[in-house]
Amino acid sequence: MFRRQLLRLGAASLSLGVASASVSLASCQELKLPPVGLGLWKSSPGEVHAAVRSALRAGYTLLDGAAAYGNEKEVGAALAAAIADGDVRREDVWVVSKLFNTHHVWQGDRTRPHAGLAKTLAELGVEKLDLYLMHWPFAFRQTDLKAIGGLRLADGTPNPQLEMEMEYLDTWGEMIKMKEAGLVAHLGVCNFTVEQLRKLAERYPDATPEVNQVELHPYLAQPELAAYCRQHGIALMAYSPLGSADSYSGQSFPAKGAGTHETPRGGATLLQNEVVGEIARRLGRTPAQVLLRWSLQSGFVPLPKSVNEERIRANADVVSWELTADDMAKLAELDCGFRYSIGYRTGHYDVSQPTSRRPARPRLSAHANGAAQGPNCPWTRTA
Ligand code: A2P
């Protein structure tokens, strides 16, 4: 049922090149995913059109969108304009979207996922998605989030009015039908733990996800999850590869960072990390490029978000050079299980999946999501 297709990438991918031999994740190569995609989360209507046009001109061939990002109409319009202007051919672009929690199967109602896909296809103005991902393993009862005051509170924590269930098995069954109907070419999940991937594989042994998209960067390398995915041929896509400095998930930053580098919400931004900076200076690269190259060499497909033309171009220039094993080892030292994005339910990340290889410092309290803060996290939590 899920025979993996080898998609051919056309001329538009050439300027970005293909992943180097050191990128070892078998399923990335099997799927022929591009080495880097444009992240569309947090790109507002009004700015995302220009970002998509810039990215497609710069050689990006993967647009990582989602219904929940609220910008699919504009993404679709930009894609259509790029095709009309001859920048790119539709068949050369991976158009990716995600089924949000509002459109899971809810208490036996199996119509919701199909309504979610129909809306996304209509807004994007495409007949078929190249990759459709389940955004989270949670179902919400509410479909109108505005009516309850939005998805999250101002501090980034989930709106307590949300009624939710851990539901992904029935929803995945409906997603399989979408593939069978020819509406999506490939299927995957996001934010899944090893335990959830295992449960899905038990129920659907012949139709396992081809992709798991999760938060991945040197502070959150997720070695156990990466090993599982590698072993089972699941490609890993990395969101927030630059440390998501503009993330709304303010609560996941320490209330006040004691390190020298802080974002407006406190905590440390990877882009200003000293280890990253030292490697970047030595190689004549930017910190962002070092982080993206780390992601590539770790076998991930990084999805940097940018709405700035120059940064969009620079973020793609990561395929023709390499980090040394020594630099990779230094970056591996930064892993401390720190998440910028909060899950929707306590226990989602912290119980089922240890994220840190390092013991927590006794004087540091637990992270908001329960992950340990290791000795190499450049901050202390004071709250
Ligand atoms: P902007 O959109 O203005 O470029 P992530 O992908 O980890 O979520 O990070 C996105 C954040 O990083 C955004 O604030 C984005 O801002 C910024 N950003 C993207 N590319 C770069 C870059 N090359 N250098 C510095 N900041 C960047």
Coordinates of C-alpha atoms and ligand atoms in Angstrom, one line a residue:
M1 CA 0.0 0.0 0.0
F2 CA 2.8 2.3 0.9
R3 CA 5.3 1.5 -1.7
R4 CA 7.7 4.4 -1.6
Q5 CA 7.8 6.3 -4.8
L6 CA 11.0 7.9 -6.0
L7 CA 10.1 11.4 -6.9
R8 CA 12.2 13.0 -9.5
L9 CA 13.5 16.5 -8.7
G10 CA 13.8 18.7 -11.6
A11 CA 16.0 21.6 -12.7
A12 CA 14.7 23.9 -9.9
S13 CA 16.5 21.8 -7.3
L14 CA 19.9 22.1 -9.0
S15 CA 20.9 25.4 -7.6
L16 CA 20.5 24.1 -4.1
G17 CA 22.2 20.9 -5.0
V18 CA 21.5 17.5 -3.4
A19 CA 22.4 16.3 0.0
S20 CA 26.0 15.4 0.3
A21 CA 27.2 11.8 0.9
S22 CA 27.6 12.5 4.6
V23 CA 23.8 12.8 4.9
S24 CA 23.1 9.3 5.9
L25 CA 19.4 9.0 6.6
A26 CA 18.3 6.4 4.1
S27 CA 14.7 7.4 3.9
C28 CA 15.6 11.0 3.0
Q29 CA 17.5 9.7 0.0
E30 CA 14.7 7.2 -0.8
L31 CA 12.1 9.9 -0.7
K32 CA 14.6 12.3 -2.5
L33 CA 13.6 15.1 -0.1
P34 CA 15.5 18.3 -0.8
P35 CA 18.3 19.1 1.7
V36 CA 16.5 22.2 3.0
G37 CA 12.9 23.4 3.0
L38 CA 11.4 26.8 3.7
G39 CA 9.6 26.9 7.1
L40 CA 6.3 28.8 6.9
W41 CA 5.3 28.7 10.5
K42 CA 5.2 32.3 11.9
S43 CA 5.4 33.8 8.4
S44 CA 2.5 36.2 8.4
P45 CA 0.0 36.8 5.7
G46 CA 1.4 40.0 4.1
E47 CA 5.0 38.8 4.2
V48 CA 4.8 35.1 3.3
H49 CA 4.1 35.7 -0.4
A50 CA 7.4 37.5 -1.0
A51 CA 9.2 34.8 1.1
V52 CA 7.9 32.0 -1.0
R53 CA 8.7 33.8 -4.2
S54 CA 12.3 34.5 -2.9
A55 CA 12.8 30.9 -1.8
L56 CA 11.6 29.4 -5.1
R57 CA 13.9 31.7 -7.0
A58 CA 16.7 30.8 -4.7
G59 CA 16.3 27.1 -5.5
Y60 CA 14.2 25.8 -2.6
T61 CA 12.0 23.0 -3.6
L62 CA 10.1 22.3 -0.4
L63 CA 7.5 24.6 1.2
D64 CA 6.7 23.4 4.7
G65 CA 3.2 24.7 5.4
A66 CA 0.2 23.8 7.6
A67 CA -3.4 24.7 8.0
A68 CA -2.7 26.0 11.5
Y69 CA -0.2 28.6 10.2
G70 CA -3.1 30.6 8.7
N71 CA -1.3 31.5 5.6
E72 CA -2.1 28.8 3.1
K73 CA -4.1 31.0 0.7
E74 CA -1.1 33.4 0.3
V75 CA 1.4 30.5 0.0
G76 CA -0.8 29.0 -2.8
A77 CA -1.0 32.4 -4.6
A78 CA 2.8 32.8 -4.4
L79 CA 3.3 29.3 -5.7
A80 CA 0.9 29.9 -8.6
A81 CA 2.6 33.2 -9.4
A82 CA 6.1 31.5 -9.4
I83 CA 4.8 28.8 -11.7
A84 CA 3.2 31.3 -14.0
D85 CA 6.4 33.4 -14.2
G86 CA 8.4 30.2 -15.0
D87 CA 10.5 30.3 -11.8
V88 CA 9.6 26.7 -11.0
R89 CA 7.4 23.8 -12.2
R90 CA 4.7 22.4 -10.0
E91 CA 6.2 18.9 -10.2
D92 CA 9.5 20.2 -8.9
V93 CA 8.1 21.5 -5.6
W94 CA 7.2 19.6 -2.5
V95 CA 4.1 21.2 -1.2
V96 CA 3.7 20.1 2.4
S97 CA 0.8 20.7 4.7
K98 CA -0.4 19.4 8.0
L99 CA -3.7 18.2 9.4
F100 CA -4.4 20.2 12.5
N101 CA -5.8 19.0 15.8
T102 CA -9.2 20.5 15.0
H103 CA -9.6 18.0 12.1
H104 CA -8.7 14.7 13.7
V105 CA -11.3 12.0 14.0
W106 CA -13.3 13.1 17.0
Q107 CA -15.3 10.5 18.9
G108 CA -16.1 8.5 15.8
D109 CA -16.6 11.4 13.4
R110 CA -14.4 10.4 10.5
T111 CA -15.5 13.2 8.3
R112 CA -13.3 15.8 9.9
P113 CA -9.9 14.9 8.5
H114 CA -11.3 14.9 4.9
A115 CA -12.8 18.3 5.5
G116 CA -9.4 19.5 6.7
L117 CA -7.6 18.3 3.6
A118 CA -10.3 19.7 1.3
K119 CA -9.9 23.2 2.8
T120 CA -6.1 23.0 2.6
L121 CA -6.2 21.9 -1.1
A122 CA -8.6 24.7 -1.9
E123 CA -6.6 27.4 -0.1
L124 CA -3.3 26.3 -1.6
G125 CA -5.0 25.9 -5.0
V126 CA -3.4 22.5 -5.7
E127 CA -5.0 19.2 -6.6
K128 CA -2.6 17.1 -4.6
L129 CA -0.1 17.5 -1.8
D130 CA 3.3 16.0 -2.0
L131 CA 3.4 15.4 1.7
Y132 CA 0.6 15.5 4.3
L133 CA 1.6 15.3 7.9
M134 CA -0.5 14.8 11.1
H135 CA 0.5 18.0 13.0
W136 CA 0.1 16.6 16.5
P137 CA -1.1 13.3 18.0
F138 CA -4.0 15.2 19.7
A139 CA -7.6 15.7 18.7
F140 CA -9.5 18.9 19.8
R141 CA -13.3 18.9 20.1
Q142 CA -13.4 22.5 19.2
T143 CA -13.1 23.4 15.5
D144 CA -13.5 27.1 16.0
L145 CA -10.6 28.2 18.1
K146 CA -11.5 31.9 17.8
A147 CA -14.6 31.2 19.8
I148 CA -12.6 30.1 22.8
G149 CA -10.1 32.9 22.6
G150 CA -7.4 31.2 20.5
L151 CA -5.1 28.2 20.6
R152 CA -2.7 29.4 23.3
L153 CA -2.6 32.0 26.1
A154 CA -0.3 34.9 25.8
D155 CA 2.6 33.1 27.5
G156 CA 2.4 30.3 24.9
T157 CA 0.7 27.6 27.0
P158 CA -2.3 25.8 25.5
N159 CA -5.7 27.4 26.1
P160 CA -7.1 25.4 29.1
Q161 CA -10.6 25.5 27.5
L162 CA -9.4 23.1 24.8
E163 CA -11.0 19.7 25.1
M164 CA -8.6 17.2 23.7
E165 CA -7.9 13.5 23.4
M166 CA -4.7 11.7 22.6
E167 CA -6.0 10.5 19.2
Y168 CA -3.9 9.5 16.2
L169 CA -4.7 5.9 15.4
D170 CA -8.1 6.5 13.8
T171 CA -7.0 9.7 12.2
W172 CA -4.0 7.9 10.5
G173 CA -6.5 5.4 9.1
E174 CA -8.3 8.3 7.4
M175 CA -5.0 9.8 6.1
I176 CA -4.2 6.5 4.5
K177 CA -7.5 6.8 2.6
M178 CA -6.4 10.2 1.3
K179 CA -3.3 8.7 -0.1
E180 CA -5.2 5.8 -1.7
A181 CA -7.6 8.4 -3.2
G182 CA -4.5 10.1 -4.8
L183 CA -5.0 13.4 -3.0
V184 CA -1.6 13.2 -1.3
A185 CA 1.6 11.5 -2.5
H186 CA 3.3 10.9 0.9
L187 CA 2.2 10.7 4.4
G188 CA 3.9 11.5 7.7
V189 CA 3.5 12.8 11.2
C190 CA 4.9 15.5 13.4
N191 CA 5.8 15.7 17.1
F192 CA 5.5 12.0 17.5
T193 CA 7.5 10.2 20.2
V194 CA 9.0 6.8 19.8
E195 CA 6.2 5.3 21.7
Q196 CA 3.6 6.9 19.4
L197 CA 5.5 5.7 16.3
R198 CA 5.5 2.2 17.7
K199 CA 1.8 2.2 18.4
L200 CA 1.1 3.5 14.9
A201 CA 3.3 0.7 13.4
E202 CA 1.5 -1.9 15.5
R203 CA -1.9 -0.9 14.2
Y204 CA -0.8 -0.1 10.6
P205 CA 2.3 -2.3 9.9
D206 CA 2.0 -1.8 6.2
A207 CA 1.4 1.9 6.2
T208 CA 3.9 3.5 8.6
P209 CA 4.8 7.2 8.3
E210 CA 7.4 8.2 5.9
V211 CA 8.4 11.3 7.8
N212 CA 8.4 12.5 11.4
Q213 CA 8.8 16.3 11.7
V214 CA 9.9 17.4 15.1
E215 CA 11.9 20.2 16.8
L216 CA 15.6 19.4 16.3
H217 CA 18.6 21.6 16.8
P218 CA 21.8 21.3 18.8
Y219 CA 20.0 22.0 22.1
L220 CA 17.5 19.2 21.3
A221 CA 19.2 16.6 19.2
Q222 CA 16.8 13.8 20.2
P223 CA 19.3 10.9 19.8
E224 CA 16.8 8.2 20.8
L225 CA 14.1 9.4 18.4
A226 CA 16.7 9.9 15.6
A227 CA 18.0 6.3 16.1
Y228 CA 14.5 4.9 16.0
C229 CA 13.6 6.8 12.8
R230 CA 16.8 5.8 11.1
Q231 CA 16.2 2.2 12.0
H232 CA 12.7 2.2 10.7
G233 CA 13.3 4.3 7.5
I234 CA 11.4 7.4 8.7
A235 CA 12.9 10.6 7.5
L236 CA 13.3 13.3 10.1
M237 CA 12.4 16.9 9.2
A238 CA 13.7 19.5 11.7
Y239 CA 11.6 22.5 12.7
S240 CA 13.0 25.4 14.6
P241 CA 16.5 24.5 13.3
L242 CA 17.8 28.0 14.2
G243 CA 16.3 28.0 17.7
S244 CA 13.1 29.7 16.9
A245 CA 14.0 33.1 18.2
D246 CA 10.6 34.4 17.3
S247 CA 8.6 31.6 18.8
Y248 CA 5.4 32.4 20.6
S249 CA 6.1 29.7 23.0
G250 CA 7.5 32.1 25.5
Q251 CA 6.8 29.9 28.4
S252 CA 9.3 27.4 27.2
F253 CA 12.1 29.9 27.7
P254 CA 13.5 30.1 31.2
A255 CA 11.9 33.1 33.0
K256 CA 15.2 34.8 33.2
G257 CA 18.4 33.5 31.6
A258 CA 21.6 33.7 33.5
G259 CA 23.7 33.2 30.4
T260 CA 25.0 36.0 28.3
H261 CA 22.6 35.4 25.4
E262 CA 19.0 36.1 25.8
T263 CA 16.0 36.5 23.5
P264 CA 13.4 39.1 24.2
R265 CA 11.6 36.4 26.2
G266 CA 14.7 35.3 28.2
G267 CA 16.7 32.2 27.6
A268 CA 19.4 31.5 25.1
T269 CA 19.2 31.7 21.4
L270 CA 21.2 29.2 19.4
L271 CA 22.1 31.9 16.9
Q272 CA 24.1 33.6 19.6
N273 CA 25.6 30.5 21.1
E274 CA 29.4 31.0 21.6
V275 CA 30.3 27.5 20.3
V276 CA 28.2 28.0 17.2
G277 CA 29.7 31.5 16.7
E278 CA 33.3 30.3 17.0
I279 CA 32.8 27.6 14.4
A280 CA 31.0 30.1 12.1
R281 CA 33.8 32.7 12.4
R282 CA 36.5 30.1 11.7
L283 CA 34.7 28.8 8.6
G284 CA 33.6 32.2 7.3
R285 CA 30.0 31.1 7.6
T286 CA 27.0 32.5 9.5
P287 CA 25.8 30.9 12.8
A288 CA 22.6 30.0 10.9
Q289 CA 24.5 28.2 8.3
V290 CA 26.5 26.2 10.9
L291 CA 23.2 25.2 12.6
L292 CA 21.7 24.1 9.3
R293 CA 24.8 22.2 8.2
W294 CA 24.7 20.5 11.6
S295 CA 21.1 19.4 10.8
L296 CA 22.0 18.1 7.4
Q297 CA 25.0 16.2 8.6
S298 CA 22.9 14.7 11.4
G299 CA 20.7 13.3 8.6
F300 CA 17.7 15.7 9.0
V301 CA 16.0 18.0 6.6
P302 CA 16.1 21.4 8.3
L303 CA 13.2 23.8 7.7
P304 CA 14.5 27.3 8.5
K305 CA 11.8 30.0 8.6
S306 CA 12.7 33.4 7.2
V307 CA 10.8 36.2 5.5
N308 CA 14.0 38.0 4.6
E309 CA 15.3 37.5 1.1
E310 CA 19.0 37.7 1.9
R311 CA 18.6 35.2 4.8
I312 CA 16.5 32.9 2.7
R313 CA 19.3 32.7 0.2
A314 CA 22.0 32.4 2.8
N315 CA 20.1 29.6 4.5
A316 CA 20.2 27.5 1.4
D317 CA 24.0 27.8 1.0
V318 CA 24.7 24.8 3.2
V319 CA 25.3 21.9 0.8
S320 CA 28.7 22.6 -0.7
W321 CA 30.8 22.5 2.5
E322 CA 31.1 20.4 5.6
L323 CA 31.6 20.6 9.3
T324 CA 34.5 18.6 10.6
A325 CA 33.9 15.7 12.9
D326 CA 35.5 17.8 15.6
D327 CA 33.0 20.6 15.1
M328 CA 30.1 18.1 15.1
A329 CA 31.4 16.8 18.4
K330 CA 31.5 20.3 19.8
L331 CA 27.9 20.9 18.7
A332 CA 26.9 17.5 20.1
E333 CA 28.0 18.8 23.5
L334 CA 25.3 21.4 23.4
D335 CA 22.5 18.8 23.6
C336 CA 20.5 19.3 26.7
G337 CA 17.0 18.4 25.8
F338 CA 15.8 22.0 25.7
R339 CA 12.5 22.6 23.8
Y340 CA 11.4 25.9 22.5
S341 CA 8.0 24.6 21.5
I342 CA 5.6 23.4 24.2
G343 CA 3.4 20.4 23.5
Y344 CA -0.3 20.5 24.2
R345 CA -0.4 18.1 27.1
T346 CA 1.8 17.4 30.0
G347 CA 3.4 14.0 29.6
H348 CA 3.5 14.1 25.8
Y349 CA 7.3 14.6 25.7
D350 CA 8.5 14.2 29.3
V351 CA 7.1 10.8 30.2
S352 CA 7.4 8.7 27.0
Q353 CA 10.6 10.0 25.6
P354 CA 13.7 11.0 27.4
T355 CA 15.3 13.8 25.3
S356 CA 18.6 14.4 27.1
R357 CA 21.6 12.2 27.3
R358 CA 22.9 14.2 30.2
P359 CA 21.9 14.2 33.8
A360 CA 20.3 17.4 35.1
R361 CA 22.3 19.6 37.3
P362 CA 20.9 19.2 40.8
R363 CA 20.5 22.9 41.3
L364 CA 18.5 23.3 38.1
S365 CA 14.8 22.8 38.2
A366 CA 12.9 20.8 35.5
H367 CA 12.2 22.4 32.2
A368 CA 8.6 23.5 31.5
N369 CA 8.2 20.3 29.4
G370 CA 9.9 18.1 31.9
A371 CA 13.1 17.7 30.0
A372 CA 16.3 17.9 31.9
Q373 CA 18.6 20.9 31.6
G374 CA 22.1 19.6 31.2
P375 CA 25.4 21.1 32.1
N376 CA 25.9 22.6 28.7
C377 CA 22.7 24.6 28.6
P378 CA 24.0 28.2 28.7
W379 CA 21.5 29.4 31.2
T380 CA 20.1 28.6 34.6
R381 CA 16.5 28.8 35.6
T382 CA 15.8 31.2 38.3
A383 CA 12.0 30.9 38.7
Ligands
A2P1 P1 13.4 36.4 9.7 O1 12.2 35.7 9.3 O2 13.3 37.8 9.9 O3 14.6 36.0 8.8 P2 13.4 28.9 13.2 O4 13.5 28.5 11.7 O5 14.4 28.2 14.1 O6 12.0 29.0 13.7 O7 14.0 30.4 13.3 C1 13.3 31.5 12.7 C2 13.8 32.8 13.2 O8 15.2 32.9 12.8 C3 13.1 34.0 12.7 O9 13.1 35.0 13.7 C4 13.9 34.4 11.5 O10 13.8 35.8 11.2 C5 15.3 34.1 12.0 N1 16.3 33.8 10.9 C6 16.1 33.1 9.8 N2 17.2 32.9 9.1 C7 18.2 33.6 9.8 C8 19.6 33.9 9.6 N3 20.2 33.4 8.5 N4 20.2 34.6 10.5 C9 19.6 35.1 11.6 N5 18.3 34.9 11.8 C10 17.6 34.2 10.9

